[in-house]
Every structure is written in C-alpha cells, then in structure tokens.
Amino acid sequence: MSPLNLLLDKQKNRQLIALALPMILSNITVPLLGLVDTAVIGHLSNAYYLGGVAVGSTIITLILWLLGFLRMSTTGLVAQAYGARDIQGQYRLLLQSASLAILLGTSAIVFQSPIISFATALSDASTEVLYYSQLYFKVRIWSTPFALLNLALLGWLLGRQQPKAAMWQLIAANMTNIILDLLFVIGFKWGVQGAALASVIADIIGFIVAASMVYRELAKQGGFDFINLCRQLTLTSYKKLLGLNRDIFIRSLCLQLAFAFMTFEGASLGDNTVAANAVLLNLLLLISYALDGIAYYAEAEVGRAFGENNRQRMTESVTLATLWSAISAILFMLFFSLFGSQIITLLTSLEVVQQVAEQYLIWVVFMPLLAFGSYLFDGVYIGAAEGKIMRNSMIVATFGVFFPAWILLQSSGNHALWAAMSLFMVARSLTLACHYHYRLKVKVKLS
C-alpha cells in the first residue's frame, strides 16, 4: 500500500489513534509537570532556585532514564509474546521486570550519598545551585522504587496494547504532582523541597493506579499462578530480558550523558544560562513525549508483527507512523515559532532568564524536524527487541557526533551545546532509518 493510501486508510488511522492518542494525551502531562515545576520555581526570587531544581532533577532523571530499559524491554518482549499469543510468557515478563525494578530502586536509595556526591562533583555550577540541587535530590530519591515499578508496569500494559490503562496511570501521577507542586511550593512555601516531595507522592499514586490496572488485566485474562511463576524465575529465565536490558542501558547511558553534559556545561556558563536551558529543555521534552506517543504505536505494532512473523504489518505500521510523526513535527515547529516567546514568559518572571532563553529559542523551533526520526525509530527497534542496534546507533551519535561537534564549536558557548544536540538527534535518526530499510525488514517474513 502506498504512503498516500495508508494516510487515507480510515481503519489503519483509527488503529493508530486508538494506540497513540491515549499515550500522547498522558505523555503531554509529563512535560506539563516539568513546565509547572519550572514555572513555580521560576517565579521565586532568584535564578539559583530554578538552576538547583534543574540540576537536581537532571540527576534523578539520569537515574530513571538509565534504568528506563525496564519499560522499553518489557514493552518489546511482551508485545512479541502478545503477537505469538504466549500468555504465560507475558506473565513471566511481568514478574521479572517488577522484581528488577524493586532491586534497582532499593539500590538507588542505599547508594544515594555517593551518587549525589559524584554527580555534583561533575558540575561547575555555583554554590547556591549545588546546595539546592542536593536538597531536591535527597527528598526525590525516595520515590525511585515506585518510579521504576511504574516503568515496569507501564511497559507490560503497553506491550499488551492497553494504552488507555497506561494513560490513566500517567495522568493520575502527573496531575497529582502538579496539584501538590502548587500546594507545597506556593501554598506552604516549602520551596525546592516541596517540589521534590510532590514528585515522591505522585510516583506512589502512579504505582497504586498502575498496580490496580495490571490486577484487572490479570483477573480478566486468567491463568495467573503466582507461586508457579515464581518457581520459574531462575537466573537463566532472565537471560533474554537481561541481555536486552544491557543493550538498552548502554543506549540510555549515552543518551543521558549527552543531556546531562548539556545541563552541567550550561551551569558552568552561569546561573542564568542553566536556568534558560532548563526552560528550553522543557519545551524539548514536550516535543519528545508527544512524538513518543506515535512511537508507542510503532512499538506495539512492530512487536506484534515480529510475534506473528508478518512483514506487511510491520512495513505499513512504520510507514504510517513516519508520516504522522513528520506532520506532528511540522506542527510543533509552527507552534514554537509563533508562541515560543510567550511560553518562556509564562515559565519564568526573571527578565534576564527570559532574555537568555530567547537567544537560543531558534534551536527549539527547528528541533522537531531534526529529531522526529530518532523517537520514531526508537519505537520500531524497541518493538523489534533489537537492543544492540539501538545501542550502536546511540554510541555513534554520542561519541561520533555530539561530543566532536561540541569540541569543534565550543567557542560559541551555549550555541555550541544546542548545535551539538541538534546534530546528535539527526545522527540517531539517520543511523536507525538506514538500518531499518536495509537490514531489519528481511528479518520478518512476507505475509
């Protein structure tokens, strides 16, 4: 079927909307949460409050995104088991992923002191920014077991093509966080620690909602024998999940290295610069989470195609997702070009931060067009459970493009960071797109 026919095919578009729209709606609440965090803290009296939250939340985000393989690998493998109609395989993956989440979340709490010491040692931020980043981190770290369990449960629900259940989990958590942000920071005057505590409580609420959704799925499907499944959880049974997790971990490590470097290097350029970058990076998150909604459709459909060994399903799903990702990217470009300055003004009342952010807004305006392919093909390769390819693509983009570009352009200051990030996104898109067209398709038989 031609791309135009796919774009006009009502049935296939309804399927995409059914899978993608709930995740787009719920994902938009994630950057909305970041925007509220930024807006609440950004209206305090000094830029170092916002800088402190930016650095502290970057460290937490680094931990969670490094361990984001819990969501991605679970989605890919469960989607394949779903396509192959392997119910017990789906149940085993649920227990395996949840047990890993508990182990890793507890470890993060136990080792919180060396983590924060190491992370802040890498930054040249001011004393005030570092102080408030540590206040934020020491509260927020206690939510990691719940946050990681949320990733595992979310991945399982998405793999079973249950985006509405996942949507309610994310919306409940993020709306709770937004409300408590306003209450704790503005109402109770708890400042940076109030913003962190709001996130902790929100992660707990998210876990309660996700656990109830999973329980409902288990009750509806039937055949879930917890004791018998636990007997099957040998080290060997974890081999496939751990192998995929390892590759996605390395991929996520490279990704977070680039984003963390941008935050920490921005901090070395001054409190106003790191605060301005925090504002603009929230706009970048808005792009990523919206485009990820379409990528979730690709994950579910590509995983199902691999389980069914159906090349036509995979090809049509990827083509349709590509078309809608490109359309969405163009709409984001228009939105940021028209309203970018007004959004910056809403996020911070500090005039000097507004002025700095507007100097670099042009990079965010063009970022959707440069980056949409990277989000789309991440979804394709998660669904295909091809962690090695994702890993290799990210290594090339990080060490072959991002850091060399920054080194060559660093005399341009913060513009060098944004240029390096733009080229990094392009490299991710091109490497995965080329591999898909020349290698991945042949792994699935013609239907």
Short mmCIF file of C-alpha atoms in Angstrom, two decimals, residues 7 29 32 37 46 56-57 76 95 126 159 166 195 204 211 213 219 262 266 271 282 285 293 299 302 366 395 399 434:
data_model
loop_
_atom_site.label_atom_id
_atom_site.label_comp_id
_atom_site.label_asym_id
_atom_site.label_seq_id
_atom_site.Cartn_x
_atom_site.Cartn_y
_atom_site.Cartn_z
CA LEU A 7 -2.53 8.09 5.18
CA THR A 29 1.14 15.68 31.18
CA LEU A 32 3.32 19.80 31.60
CA ASP A 37 7.79 22.72 38.20
CA ASN A 46 16.49 34.09 42.38
CA GLY A 56 18.79 18.01 40.96
CA SER A 57 16.03 16.78 38.67
CA GLY A 76 9.10 -5.04 23.25
CA LEU A 95 7.32 -10.70 37.41
CA SER A 126 27.54 27.95 41.68
CA GLY A 159 3.09 -4.44 25.30
CA ALA A 166 -1.24 3.32 30.86
CA ALA A 195 8.64 20.38 44.59
CA ILE A 204 3.37 6.46 44.82
CA ALA A 211 -0.95 -1.95 40.05
CA MET A 213 -4.77 -1.73 36.22
CA ALA A 219 -8.21 -11.11 36.55
CA MET A 262 24.25 19.93 28.36
CA GLY A 266 25.32 25.09 30.80
CA ASP A 271 23.19 30.60 36.65
CA ASN A 282 11.16 21.53 28.97
CA LEU A 285 10.52 17.34 26.43
CA GLY A 293 3.02 8.69 21.63
CA GLU A 299 6.47 -0.39 19.40
CA VAL A 302 6.25 -3.89 15.27
CA PHE A 366 13.78 23.54 14.36
CA ILE A 395 27.20 5.22 20.62
CA PHE A 399 30.80 9.87 20.65
CA CYS A 434 19.23 3.27 7.25
#
